[in-house]
Each structure stands twice: as C-alpha cells, then as structure tokens.
XYZ file of C-alpha atoms in Angstrom:
698
model
C -9.506 28.876 -15.977
C -7.749 29.141 -19.317
C -5.876 26.071 -20.406
C -2.758 25.255 -22.307
C -2.001 21.556 -22.567
C 1.602 20.375 -22.692
C 2.891 18.131 -25.456
C 4.818 16.154 -22.872
C 3.442 13.871 -20.180
C 4.076 14.271 -16.483
C 6.504 11.539 -15.414
C 5.161 9.347 -12.624
C 8.723 8.877 -11.361
C 8.473 12.242 -9.598
C 6.812 10.124 -6.876
C 10.001 8.297 -5.891
C 11.683 7.714 -2.532
C 15.354 7.855 -1.612
C 17.197 5.912 1.062
C 20.700 5.959 2.449
C 22.847 3.262 4.046
C 22.600 4.537 7.584
C 20.576 4.181 10.745
C 18.105 1.313 10.665
C 16.529 2.117 7.301
C 18.274 -0.784 5.554
C 18.590 -3.267 8.428
C 15.870 -4.238 9.300
C 13.943 -1.568 7.356
C 14.544 -3.427 4.093
C 16.650 -6.520 4.818
C 15.502 -8.374 7.921
C 18.470 -8.280 10.269
C 17.908 -6.798 13.695
C 21.465 -7.149 15.021
C 24.208 -4.540 15.010
C 27.770 -5.821 14.596
C 26.820 -9.462 14.384
C 30.366 -10.253 13.215
C 31.958 -8.800 16.364
C 34.271 -6.438 14.517
C 36.158 -3.436 15.833
C 33.553 -0.678 15.903
C 33.962 2.371 13.667
C 33.256 5.668 15.406
C 33.132 8.768 13.248
C 34.305 11.907 14.983
C 31.774 14.719 15.142
C 32.616 18.305 14.298
C 32.657 19.149 18.004
C 35.495 16.653 18.499
C 33.510 13.967 20.309
C 33.913 10.388 19.200
C 30.928 8.642 20.751
C 30.345 5.156 19.329
C 26.757 5.994 18.328
C 27.740 9.299 16.696
C 25.967 10.196 13.470
C 23.321 7.868 12.020
C 24.794 4.550 13.123
C 22.689 1.451 13.691
C 22.812 1.764 17.494
C 19.357 1.478 19.058
C 20.256 2.194 22.683
C 22.677 5.044 23.052
C 23.409 4.350 26.693
C 25.145 1.094 25.714
C 28.514 1.015 27.505
C 31.835 -0.035 26.034
C 33.037 -3.262 27.686
C 36.724 -4.257 27.421
C 37.168 -7.227 25.121
C 33.515 -7.204 24.043
C 32.397 -6.040 20.608
C 30.204 -2.934 20.683
C 27.185 -2.704 21.119
C 27.086 -6.099 22.828
C 26.864 -6.196 26.629
C 27.708 -8.802 29.281
C 24.927 -11.208 30.271
C 24.592 -13.407 33.344
C 24.849 -13.054 37.061
C 28.650 -13.110 37.095
C 30.803 -11.472 34.506
C 32.777 -13.662 32.173
C 35.941 -12.368 30.551
C 35.919 -11.347 26.913
C 38.365 -11.145 24.046
C 38.140 -10.277 20.331
C 40.838 -12.376 18.622
C 41.563 -12.104 14.917
C 39.990 -14.700 12.648
C 36.540 -16.206 12.587
C 34.116 -16.953 9.763
C 32.822 -13.514 8.779
C 33.909 -9.904 9.051
C 36.303 -7.302 7.756
C 38.589 -8.637 5.016
C 41.921 -7.814 6.683
C 41.048 -7.477 10.359
C 38.361 -10.120 10.798
C 37.498 -10.788 14.430
C 35.233 -13.023 16.492
C 33.949 -12.964 20.059
C 35.595 -15.189 22.660
C 34.032 -15.778 26.066
C 36.059 -17.435 28.824
C 33.875 -19.596 31.034
C 34.302 -21.359 34.336
C 31.958 -23.596 36.333
C 31.958 -21.037 39.128
C 30.716 -18.252 36.845
C 27.521 -20.129 36.107
C 25.515 -19.338 33.012
C 26.849 -16.176 31.422
C 27.673 -14.649 28.066
C 26.585 -11.663 26.007
C 23.420 -9.857 24.998
C 22.265 -7.080 22.718
C 19.239 -4.885 23.319
C 17.016 -4.932 20.247
C 13.517 -4.170 18.997
C 11.193 -6.551 17.166
C 8.022 -6.057 15.115
C 6.219 -8.417 17.488
C 2.737 -7.142 16.672
C 3.260 -8.621 13.212
C 4.931 -11.923 14.112
C 6.258 -13.873 17.088
C 8.469 -16.123 14.939
C 12.183 -15.376 14.480
C 15.278 -16.946 12.957
C 18.690 -16.652 14.534
C 21.820 -17.610 12.657
C 25.159 -17.958 14.435
C 28.518 -19.662 14.173
C 30.076 -21.181 17.285
C 32.762 -23.493 18.614
C 33.933 -24.530 22.084
C 37.297 -25.605 23.460
C 35.772 -28.304 25.662
C 33.000 -30.886 25.225
C 29.640 -30.711 26.947
C 29.369 -26.918 26.738
C 25.755 -25.808 26.553
C 25.102 -22.661 24.531
C 21.713 -20.987 24.749
C 20.233 -18.587 22.219
C 17.313 -16.741 23.752
C 14.961 -13.869 23.083
C 14.137 -12.108 26.324
C 11.854 -9.343 27.432
C 13.500 -6.033 28.247
C 13.623 -7.055 31.896
C 15.331 -10.381 31.120
C 12.328 -12.721 31.138
C 13.041 -15.475 28.609
C 10.267 -15.720 26.042
C 11.946 -18.215 23.697
C 15.110 -20.282 23.988
C 17.062 -22.984 22.217
C 20.042 -25.014 23.461
C 23.012 -25.638 21.159
C 25.928 -28.043 21.556
C 28.941 -26.518 19.760
C 31.893 -28.712 18.857
C 35.586 -27.998 18.574
C 35.321 -26.612 15.026
C 33.302 -23.719 13.680
C 29.740 -24.784 12.932
C 26.785 -22.805 11.612
C 23.506 -23.037 13.527
C 20.074 -21.955 12.326
C 17.786 -21.457 15.299
C 14.051 -20.856 15.003
C 12.327 -19.326 17.999
C 8.689 -18.509 18.679
C 7.994 -16.025 21.444
C 5.586 -17.213 24.133
C 4.121 -13.708 24.123
C 4.917 -10.231 22.917
C 7.017 -7.960 25.070
C 5.134 -5.762 27.503
C 7.655 -3.026 26.864
C 7.012 -0.805 23.830
C 9.721 1.229 22.137
C 8.401 4.812 22.351
C 4.743 3.701 22.295
C 5.263 2.073 18.895
C 4.401 -1.338 17.376
C 7.944 -2.439 18.194
C 8.634 -4.396 21.361
C 11.831 -4.061 23.393
C 13.860 -7.233 23.734
C 17.275 -8.695 24.387
C 18.987 -11.325 22.283
C 21.167 -13.272 24.688
C 23.850 -15.827 23.875
C 24.860 -17.484 27.124
C 26.670 -20.690 28.029
C 27.478 -22.888 30.978
C 30.205 -25.467 31.406
C 31.476 -28.075 33.821
C 35.129 -27.229 33.150
C 36.992 -24.022 32.427
C 36.905 -23.393 28.697
C 36.418 -20.890 25.931
C 33.450 -20.486 23.632
C 33.786 -18.560 20.392
C 30.937 -16.807 18.564
C 30.742 -15.201 15.141
C 28.342 -13.967 12.480
C 25.075 -13.600 14.360
C 21.952 -12.649 12.394
C 18.346 -12.162 13.474
C 15.422 -12.103 11.025
C 11.671 -12.261 11.414
C 10.079 -15.577 10.529
C 7.796 -13.879 8.015
C 10.556 -12.175 6.015
C 9.670 -12.188 2.325
C 11.850 -14.783 0.584
C 13.594 -15.087 3.939
C 15.223 -11.700 3.351
C 12.939 -8.674 3.047
C 10.828 -6.720 5.530
C 7.199 -7.464 4.582
C 5.759 -4.309 6.147
C 8.135 -2.075 4.221
C 7.118 -3.762 0.978
C 3.443 -3.332 1.860
C 3.880 0.350 2.732
C 5.803 1.212 -0.428
C 3.146 -0.551 -2.496
C 0.274 1.018 -0.562
C 1.629 4.517 -1.143
C 2.389 3.719 -4.781
C 6.054 4.669 -4.719
C 7.053 4.605 -8.376
C 10.853 4.615 -8.198
C 13.530 4.107 -5.541
C 16.923 5.774 -5.580
C 19.738 3.970 -3.793
C 22.717 6.186 -3.249
C 23.432 9.307 -1.271
C 26.669 10.082 0.542
C 27.411 6.392 0.911
C 27.547 5.975 -2.876
C 30.867 7.807 -3.033
C 32.517 5.214 -0.766
C 30.631 2.117 -1.933
C 32.324 -0.569 -4.005
C 29.487 -2.564 -5.524
C 31.598 -5.736 -5.557
C 31.353 -5.825 -1.755
C 27.625 -6.519 -2.080
C 27.445 -9.483 -4.461
C 27.740 -13.232 -4.039
C 26.917 -15.336 -0.968
C 26.484 -13.333 2.218
C 29.149 -15.313 4.043
C 31.739 -14.091 1.537
C 30.776 -10.430 1.654
C 33.097 -8.212 3.675
C 32.056 -6.057 6.590
C 33.188 -2.468 6.005
C 33.437 0.614 8.159
C 30.650 3.026 7.250
C 32.958 5.978 6.757
C 30.213 8.504 6.059
C 27.900 7.792 8.951
C 29.818 5.701 11.451
C 29.201 2.112 12.472
C 29.570 -0.943 10.255
C 28.102 -2.085 6.938
C 27.696 -5.886 6.625
C 26.829 -5.665 2.895
C 23.908 -8.080 3.061
C 22.012 -5.511 1.025
C 23.717 -5.351 -2.354
C 22.895 -4.980 -6.026
C 20.707 -8.045 -6.473
C 18.910 -7.481 -3.177
C 18.097 -3.898 -4.171
C 16.835 -4.861 -7.598
C 14.768 -7.777 -6.300
C 13.350 -5.492 -3.610
C 12.289 -3.001 -6.289
C 10.628 -5.840 -8.195
C 8.639 -6.858 -5.137
C 7.580 -3.261 -4.536
C 6.824 -2.580 -8.196
C 9.135 0.441 -8.291
C 11.736 1.337 -10.913
C 15.308 1.221 -9.540
C 17.715 4.150 -9.770
C 21.378 3.275 -9.141
C 23.948 5.833 -7.995
C 27.569 5.230 -9.013
C 30.207 6.696 -6.729
C 32.662 9.315 -7.975
C 36.123 9.157 -6.420
C 39.642 8.057 -7.285
C 38.958 4.855 -5.313
C 35.964 4.093 -7.550
C 37.297 4.495 -11.112
C 35.276 4.514 -14.360
C 36.206 0.885 -15.100
C 34.504 -0.203 -11.873
C 31.382 1.764 -12.839
C 31.305 0.135 -16.271
C 31.649 -3.311 -14.710
C 28.676 -2.538 -12.479
C 26.560 -1.659 -15.516
C 27.629 -4.900 -17.189
C 26.935 -6.916 -14.031
C 23.415 -5.476 -13.876
C 22.512 -5.353 -17.575
C 24.992 -7.565 -19.415
C 24.093 -10.842 -21.082
C 25.179 -14.023 -19.333
C 28.018 -14.462 -21.840
C 29.720 -11.190 -20.796
C 32.309 -11.393 -18.000
C 30.209 -9.543 -15.425
C 26.927 -10.983 -16.686
C 28.384 -14.438 -16.230
C 29.314 -13.525 -12.651
C 25.756 -12.336 -12.009
C 24.436 -15.629 -13.376
C 26.770 -17.528 -11.049
C 25.197 -15.573 -8.196
C 21.769 -16.904 -9.125
C 20.457 -14.237 -11.501
C 20.885 -15.440 -15.094
C 18.649 -12.781 -16.660
C 19.860 -9.166 -16.987
C 18.049 -6.713 -14.745
C 17.737 -4.074 -17.471
C 18.204 -1.030 -15.226
C 17.925 2.179 -17.254
C 18.420 4.901 -14.629
C 21.965 5.640 -13.446
C 23.717 8.525 -11.752
C 27.394 9.416 -11.349
C 28.481 11.205 -8.180
C 26.486 12.505 -5.246
C 26.796 16.090 -4.022
C 30.385 16.001 -5.232
C 30.653 19.758 -4.608
C 30.498 19.188 -0.826
C 33.666 19.003 1.260
C 31.944 16.371 3.422
C 31.854 13.926 0.484
C 34.309 11.211 -0.471
C 35.495 12.182 -3.930
C 34.846 15.861 -3.211
C 36.404 18.076 -5.861
C 35.950 21.340 -7.728
C 33.656 21.924 -10.679
C 36.416 21.924 -13.311
C 37.879 18.612 -12.176
C 34.461 16.984 -11.896
C 33.394 18.261 -15.328
C 36.458 16.703 -16.912
C 36.678 13.409 -15.040
C 32.969 12.565 -15.111
C 33.158 12.165 -18.877
C 35.228 8.994 -18.544
C 32.572 7.480 -16.262
C 29.792 8.196 -18.743
C 31.804 6.885 -21.698
C 32.711 3.648 -19.940
C 29.179 3.046 -18.674
C 27.608 3.708 -22.080
C 30.087 1.379 -23.705
C 28.847 -1.347 -21.370
C 25.214 -0.522 -22.221
C 24.400 2.256 -24.722
C 20.716 2.212 -23.762
C 21.083 3.528 -20.210
C 20.170 7.044 -19.099
C 22.847 8.835 -17.047
C 22.528 11.939 -14.922
C 25.507 13.500 -13.184
C 25.842 15.277 -9.862
C 24.723 18.882 -10.168
C 24.141 21.427 -7.410
C 21.148 23.341 -6.135
C 21.403 26.808 -7.729
C 21.087 28.514 -4.312
C 23.400 26.385 -2.173
C 25.459 29.498 -1.562
C 27.086 27.849 1.461
C 28.721 25.318 -0.892
C 29.779 27.736 -3.601
C 33.292 27.957 -5.003
C 32.841 31.742 -4.950
C 32.169 32.701 -1.310
C 28.818 34.390 -0.829
C 27.728 33.902 -4.437
C 25.404 31.335 -6.034
C 27.305 28.208 -7.122
C 28.978 28.068 -10.530
C 29.047 24.255 -10.480
C 26.229 23.726 -12.994
C 27.525 26.379 -15.388
C 30.912 24.661 -15.416
C 29.246 21.322 -16.176
C 27.399 22.818 -19.144
C 30.498 24.657 -20.321
C 33.119 21.901 -19.970
C 31.241 18.598 -20.079
C 28.677 19.954 -22.523
C 25.486 18.423 -23.940
C 27.011 14.958 -24.379
C 27.479 14.568 -20.617
C 25.565 17.317 -18.793
C 22.120 17.039 -20.368
C 20.898 15.329 -17.198
C 21.618 16.699 -13.702
C 20.889 15.528 -10.183
C 20.153 18.368 -7.749
C 19.025 18.173 -4.118
C 16.826 20.477 -2.086
C 16.732 20.428 1.683
C 14.727 23.401 2.917
C 15.846 24.208 6.447
C 15.670 27.928 7.144
C 17.994 29.529 9.710
C 20.048 27.249 11.942
C 21.424 29.891 14.314
C 18.965 30.751 17.095
C 20.226 34.318 17.367
C 19.836 34.927 13.644
C 16.324 33.479 13.754
C 15.418 35.982 16.443
C 16.889 38.816 14.398
C 14.897 37.611 11.371
C 11.637 37.795 13.337
C 12.420 41.298 14.544
C 13.573 42.594 11.149
C 10.477 41.262 9.392
C 8.035 42.025 12.215
C 7.042 38.394 11.946
C 6.056 35.536 14.221
C 7.169 31.877 14.198
C 4.097 30.799 12.216
C 5.050 33.128 9.370
C 8.633 31.837 9.511
C 7.297 28.310 8.951
C 5.034 29.592 6.184
C 8.047 30.944 4.310
C 9.629 27.482 4.381
C 6.410 25.699 3.419
C 5.933 28.029 0.435
C 9.585 27.939 -0.644
C 8.810 25.554 -3.561
C 7.423 28.577 -5.418
C 10.897 30.112 -5.389
C 12.494 26.738 -6.038
C 10.500 26.491 -9.245
C 12.090 29.719 -10.484
C 15.512 28.141 -9.846
C 14.523 25.191 -12.021
C 13.392 27.580 -14.743
C 16.666 29.482 -14.482
C 18.662 26.276 -14.694
C 16.820 25.270 -17.869
C 17.527 28.675 -19.359
C 21.205 28.438 -18.411
C 21.449 24.996 -20.035
C 19.860 26.229 -23.256
C 22.651 28.769 -23.616
C 25.081 25.855 -23.867
C 23.083 23.921 -26.439
C 21.062 21.790 -24.011
C 17.488 22.401 -25.083
C 15.916 19.528 -23.147
C 17.599 19.443 -19.759
C 16.615 16.410 -17.677
C 16.484 17.048 -13.940
C 16.457 14.506 -11.171
C 15.576 15.983 -7.792
C 17.496 13.186 -6.137
C 16.815 14.201 -2.538
C 14.293 16.682 -1.236
C 12.401 17.532 1.906
C 11.593 20.175 4.479
C 13.641 19.921 7.675
C 12.783 23.176 9.467
C 15.183 24.790 11.910
C 13.044 26.469 14.572
C 13.106 27.563 18.175
C 12.278 24.923 20.784
C 8.977 26.511 21.755
C 7.974 27.463 18.210
C 5.367 25.722 16.104
C 7.246 23.544 13.653
C 6.337 22.296 10.173
C 7.911 18.915 10.780
C 7.038 15.573 9.248
C 4.134 14.841 11.570
C 2.155 17.960 10.586
C -0.118 19.144 7.807
C 2.163 22.162 7.463
C 4.848 19.769 6.249
C 2.333 18.021 3.989
C 1.654 21.398 2.361
C 5.352 21.643 1.502
C 5.154 18.172 -0.082
C 2.181 19.238 -2.203
C 3.913 22.470 -3.209
C 6.996 20.582 -4.385
C 4.928 18.081 -6.355
C 3.006 20.938 -7.975
C 6.304 22.515 -9.028
C 7.491 19.184 -10.458
C 4.265 18.874 -12.460
C 4.511 22.387 -13.869
C 8.180 21.857 -14.757
C 7.566 18.337 -16.001
C 9.270 18.984 -19.330
C 12.495 18.889 -17.335
C 11.801 17.281 -13.938
C 11.567 13.592 -14.794
C 12.550 11.998 -11.502
C 12.223 13.084 -7.875
C 13.082 11.173 -4.716
C 11.792 12.357 -1.368
C 14.007 11.774 1.660
C 11.485 10.211 4.020
C 12.223 7.328 6.384
C 8.623 6.649 7.366
C 7.953 3.794 4.969
C 11.078 1.826 5.950
C 9.472 0.008 8.856
C 11.775 -0.064 11.854
C 12.380 1.387 15.279
C 15.153 3.947 15.659
C 16.115 6.686 18.142
C 15.818 9.420 15.482
C 13.601 9.837 12.408
C 11.082 7.427 13.883
C 7.392 8.147 13.476
C 4.181 6.654 12.076
C 3.471 7.174 8.396
C 3.385 10.957 8.220
C 0.671 13.086 6.592
C 2.945 13.893 3.652
C 2.685 10.311 2.428
C -1.077 10.594 2.195
C -0.438 13.839 0.320
C 1.821 12.004 -2.130
C -0.882 9.370 -2.514
C -3.334 12.077 -3.630
C -0.991 12.547 -6.583
C 0.044 8.913 -7.055
C -3.529 7.674 -7.333
C -3.714 9.854 -10.443
C -0.242 9.961 -11.986
C 0.561 6.274 -11.415
C -2.627 4.985 -13.002
C -1.777 2.394 -15.678
C -4.738 3.217 -17.923
C -3.695 6.720 -18.990
C -0.925 9.248 -19.159
C -1.328 12.848 -17.966
C -0.411 16.161 -19.544
C 0.136 19.363 -17.661
C -2.543 22.008 -17.980
C -1.207 25.530 -17.689
C -3.412 27.543 -15.347
C -4.230 31.226 -15.306
C -4.351 32.187 -11.638
C -4.973 35.231 -9.499
C -5.269 35.640 -5.773
C -3.767 36.946 -2.578
C -0.142 36.405 -1.692
C 2.674 37.529 0.577
C 6.255 38.725 0.381
C 8.959 36.182 1.139
C 11.858 37.830 3.012
C 15.480 36.823 2.660
C 15.924 33.824 4.936
C 19.559 32.930 5.570
C 21.613 32.566 2.365
C 19.482 30.056 0.478
C 16.150 31.899 0.309
C 16.029 35.182 -1.580
C 13.456 37.967 -1.192
C 10.504 37.328 -3.477
C 7.198 39.134 -3.906
C 3.742 37.768 -4.669
C 4.069 34.289 -3.214
C 0.527 32.908 -3.603
C -1.157 31.513 -0.534
C -2.911 28.935 -2.699
C -0.699 26.999 -5.101
C -2.263 24.866 -7.822
C -1.309 22.512 -10.645
C -3.491 20.569 -13.056
C -3.221 17.558 -15.366
C -5.425 16.241 -18.160
C -5.838 12.585 -19.129
C -4.763 11.362 -22.557
C -8.396 10.954 -23.597
C -9.087 14.497 -22.332
C -12.090 13.199 -20.418
C -10.650 13.787 -16.952
C -9.079 16.904 -15.448
C -7.416 16.790 -12.035
C -6.542 19.905 -10.065
C -4.181 19.790 -7.075
C -4.425 22.773 -4.719
C -2.642 23.584 -1.464
C -3.306 26.418 0.973
C 0.078 27.484 2.365
C -1.538 30.109 4.599
C -0.901 28.567 8.006
C -3.239 30.939 9.852
C -6.484 31.187 7.922
C -8.673 29.454 5.386
C -8.719 30.518 1.738
C -11.477 30.051 -0.821
C -10.515 28.391 -4.081
C -12.615 29.403 -7.080
C -12.358 27.327 -10.269
C -13.768 28.053 -13.699
C -12.993 26.547 -17.085
C -13.806 26.823 -20.755
C -16.047 23.758 -20.720
C -19.838 23.692 -20.906
C -21.584 22.907 -17.617
C -23.550 20.048 -19.177
C -20.276 18.432 -20.307
C -19.331 17.735 -16.689
C -20.208 14.216 -15.576
C -19.140 14.575 -11.949
C -16.693 16.416 -9.709
C -15.053 14.671 -6.772
C -13.041 16.352 -4.039
C -10.645 14.772 -1.573
C -9.517 17.221 1.103
C -6.645 16.609 3.536
C -6.826 18.936 6.516
C -6.410 19.307 10.276
C -7.705 21.447 13.121
C -4.302 23.151 13.094
C -1.520 22.875 10.508
C 0.847 22.174 13.407
C -1.086 19.318 15.007
C 1.238 16.325 15.226
C 0.264 12.874 13.967
C 1.933 10.521 16.452
C -0.493 7.589 16.665
C 0.744 4.348 15.074
C -2.722 2.824 14.893
C -5.168 5.565 13.913
C -5.064 8.794 11.936
C -5.807 11.348 14.644
C -4.114 14.652 13.784
C -5.504 15.127 10.273
C -8.432 13.972 8.180
C -9.220 12.897 4.623
C -12.666 14.161 3.612
C -14.450 13.196 0.383
C -17.196 15.297 -1.161
C -18.680 16.512 -4.404
C -18.639 20.038 -5.807
C -21.447 21.949 -7.478
C -21.195 25.034 -9.658
C -22.538 28.276 -8.250
C -24.881 30.697 -10.064
C -21.849 32.316 -11.686
C -20.686 28.970 -13.088
C -17.708 28.792 -10.740
C -16.848 25.936 -8.433
C -15.837 27.109 -4.976
C -14.062 25.171 -2.261
C -12.942 26.402 1.131
C -9.400 25.305 1.907
C -8.683 25.314 5.660
C -5.372 26.735 6.822
C -2.599 24.329 5.846
C -4.670 21.964 3.718
C -4.372 20.072 0.431
C -7.145 19.248 -2.039
C -7.485 17.075 -5.119
C -10.372 18.019 -7.399
C -11.248 15.494 -10.111
C -13.495 16.703 -12.925
C -14.862 13.939 -15.141
C -16.430 14.791 -18.497
C -18.997 12.805 -20.468
C -16.784 12.920 -23.542
C -13.523 14.471 -24.639
C -13.444 17.896 -23.052
C-alpha cells in the first residue's frame, strides 16, 4: 500500500441524518405526541398521481389505514360507545387552523348511554406505562361526566380519568398509568396497540365540545422529546441533523415559534395530512443539543417565502437579544443566540413536484437575494444552495440529457453564491417491471447481479462528484463545498427477487461504499445526511423496522471519525483487484468498466500513530480476500484490530427488535503472513474496519 496523505481532514459531519415532516418521524418520533389531528380540523388529503384522494395518501400520520370517514367527525377519529352519538365540527375552538379553526362537538342524550370518540394509536409501552393527556373541553349542561381512557385494542380499559367540564372552555392535564401493557403488538414490535377514548354520559340532552387533544409519554425528555430517539441518535454517534426536505419549500418558520397554543395547524401540502407545528425552530435546536449533533437548517425557496423572511429566521436563531428577532426569541424563553452555522436555500428546486419549482436561470438569479439577506443578518454563516445530482436525467431541462442546473448556477450565480451545493442521491434502479426483465435478458444477468450494480453504484457516483468539482473549477470555484443532503439505496426489484433493502447486509454495503466515497472526496464533501427513519423511534405502516444493519455500518466509521481526541486525514490508496462491468441501468446509471468488488478507503490520525482502513466486499455471491501491505516496518506495528460485519447471506433480513439475528459483528486480530502482507477474508456482502496502531509516529 502506497500512501499519500491529504492536507485536509475528513469532516465528521458526513455521518449526519436527515428527516422530513411526514409520517410519524416527527410525532412521536421526536416530539412526544401520539395523536393525529388532535385539533379536529378539516383533514387535508393530497391527490395521488393515479387520481385517488384517500385520506391516508402519501406519508401522512395515519396509523390505521382502514379508518373510515364518519360524517361530522374529524378524521381519523372514530365513534366510541355502544350507541352512536351525533357529531359536528363547528368553527371556533381553542386551537387549529388560523382561518378555519374547528372543534369537535358531540351531541349526547341519556338514552345513548356512555359514548363519544376514539382514535387507534400505538404506544411505546415496553419503555413506560405512564402517559399525559392534554385536552380542552366544555359542556352545555352541568353534571356531564367526561372520561379520558387508554384502552387495549379490544376496548379493555387499562387507565381512566373522569373530568367535569364546565360551560366555558377549560384545559385539562390528565396523567394516566396503564394497569398493564397491551397484549396486542403492532407488527411484532415494541409498540403496543391501543385506543384513546374520550367518552361522556349525561342525565339530560346536551352537547360536549372537545379541542386540542395531545398525548405524550410520561418519560418524555423535558416533557417534550422522545427519549429513545435521543438515545439511539447518541448511541450511533450521529454528528449532524438536517431538517428540511420537500416540506422546507412550504414551511414558514414563524408558524413554529412561541407557545404551542398559539401555533397554527397547517395543511401538509407536500405529503398530506396536518402539521400542528409543535416541532419548530427552538424544539429542533434543543433536540440537537440533547443529541449532541450539529443542526443544519433548510430555508425554503418560493415566492411565498421571500428573502426577508429567510433573513429574519437567521436573526431569530443567531441574533443578539437586542435585535428585533433576537428579542422575540428571548421572549419565547431562549435569551442566548443558538449560533447555527449551517444553512441551505431551496430543496430540489429543479423538481416539478416542489413548491417554488423553477428553472435553473430563475433560481440562479433569485437565490442571490436570499444569500445576501441571510449574510447581512449574520455574516459568519455558511450557506449552500440547492444543486442537482449530475445524472438526474429524468429532471433535466434538456430531455434525455444530463442536467444543466449546476452549470447554470456556476455560470450565473458564480463563486459568491454557488461555492456550496446541496445534491441528493437516491439509488433506485429500474422502476418498470418490464424494463427490469429486459435488462436481465440484455445483460445475461440474474437478480443478484442487478442488486450488486445498485450496491456498487457509489463508485460511479464518486466520478460524478469529481466531475462536478472539475466543472466548478472552470468557473473560478476551486474549493467546491458539497452537501449530500439526502442519500440512500431504495432498490426497485421484482417481488420474488432478492432485494438489497434496509434490513440486509447488501444495503449496509451500499452505506459503506457511499461513506468511502465521501472520505476519498473529503476535500469537497463536507456534509452528508442519510435518509433513514430507523432511529426516529415510532410505529408506522411504512418505513418501520428495527435499527437496520446500515446503522452499525455507520458506527464503524463514527467510532473513528467522531472521536474528540484526534482529526483524520485521508490516505490515498494504491489498489488492484478483480472487478466487473456495470451496465447501463435506466437513465441514471451509465455503463462503467472495472467496478472493483472490494472498495476501500483509509484515514490517518493527526499524530500519525493510527491508520484505519474501511473495506467493503460488494460481491453479493462470493467471498473476496483482502490483502494489505504498507511502507511501514513490521516492528513499528503495535497491534491490528479487525471488526467485521457480515451475514450468512447478504440478503438475510434483520427483523428482530430485540436481538441482532441476521448479521454479526466479529472482532479479531490480524497477523502478517510470510510475505509481510495482512490478509483478511471478506464474506460476500460484508464490511470490515481494520485499525493499525503504531508504537510511534508511522
């Protein structure tokens, strides 16, 4: 192994995570609220491309997708009780949408008996049996008894509290302790299936009104945050968190500040459903503090979110308490500036599915005003702007050709504004089943090889990064900063094919390959944020799984790169070995020869007394032998430690929430052979970290 040590250090922020305001990732994945539509608003259904308008369409917060629509009853609430009451959603109430605020009215009669509403939910009951319910209520007659209860899936009451609402709106804080955990598990997970019921009985005909219902675990950190999510993000040493995505281009940050009761509920226009805005700027930044991760804030780009609003956000976050927005932040309970350095303008603004979608010329011109205004508010911040993956041919302004978006940014916005770009990489393969079949036939390939092409795609992706740096240099940008703001492998395969999905070591090999590329291109790739929902602890009908193998892969890197006692410099490797030809795969993957089965990257500590080699075998059929040699003397080596992540098959699925069953982490040493080389067998679809410690500076 011949070495060339970089002058620059590998940035630990390549080990970041991204999350989006959809599904259950935020509520209760980050902020402990297990209720959907607690303010009883008119539900927002986003129409799918096929024309359907189902209420749970897209990544809404709906847990049970068989929930019916009931006239007069806010979705996804359902009637409760032996006899149906009648329901109405009048305008008004204490919390909700700013112009069309609604509340839930239930008409009761003595004959109806105890009845009301319920919502099917899930709770992390293996962690805690204590819960807090908040609700606002009033009744049109005295002596109405309102019951807040947590029930088993079958309706058995496990905790209950009686409330006596008066004639005026009153806020109630109910604390309930379950008598036992539910016997019903949500998809064999640590989450129990429950119902939150709000029922009432009366001696005279009357109406009871309900509004602003919340449900949090009793062990929520600071009464707000999901403790398991915090623990997981800390355990896997996530270094930075990016908050943004599609939702950024519709999000007005002023909706998410101040007391929760004053924050408006908004339609989630991107994903469907409703956004209560409990999770806002200060919640995000405090959450990052608790995790120990650096925050990355994404400013929306659209005519509805002008540069002045972006500048005010910067001032609200970073301004002194004597600035207008800093004073407002202080009034909200945060007198000290947060000091956030990492900011982005726009998100995938080239896509016609985005709010603020536009062409490259318009974006290149208008984005300059955002950057100027934000830097005026705080000259010390770092800003990247929305770029485009160089091979997103399907979103190109020139049909069938690679996008010209980035070139236009360099050309029009120039070094003052385009020296930092955000690009995203979702590796998917071929969506059309017929075209996948044709691909197999044309390449005389099998489904395993198809997956292998996707797993090894980071090798080609690295050449795109190199090309982008070269393109930037032609426009005077010699040190292009890249943020890989969203990335992951989401393979499109046949139903009966093996699949390199999250639960497999095949997917973990893709993670390692991407991280290796980020290390090698670390002069440019400074931030990277994997799209992975695993660590946001919640139940959900899609994207729900135990912590996947790829997170243990990331930890192999984080345990090195995130160490506080040293920085790490890239070591350029001289490599040789077997490889394969990558065929054209849909429009995003080009033909490419000599794709190595084994991909490797190395880093050296600042003191040059520790060398770490990361190696991944992308051959999904057979083992490969890794042979390592260096220019050091054998007696200079103090010890060599190996941690190997592997499985019986790269496609074995890890689906157990309590034990690691589908893959293994094996620790060993490594001795030099007679030829002075260190050899390690890498099973098919495996990842290894080799740590070489020297007695002194190497």
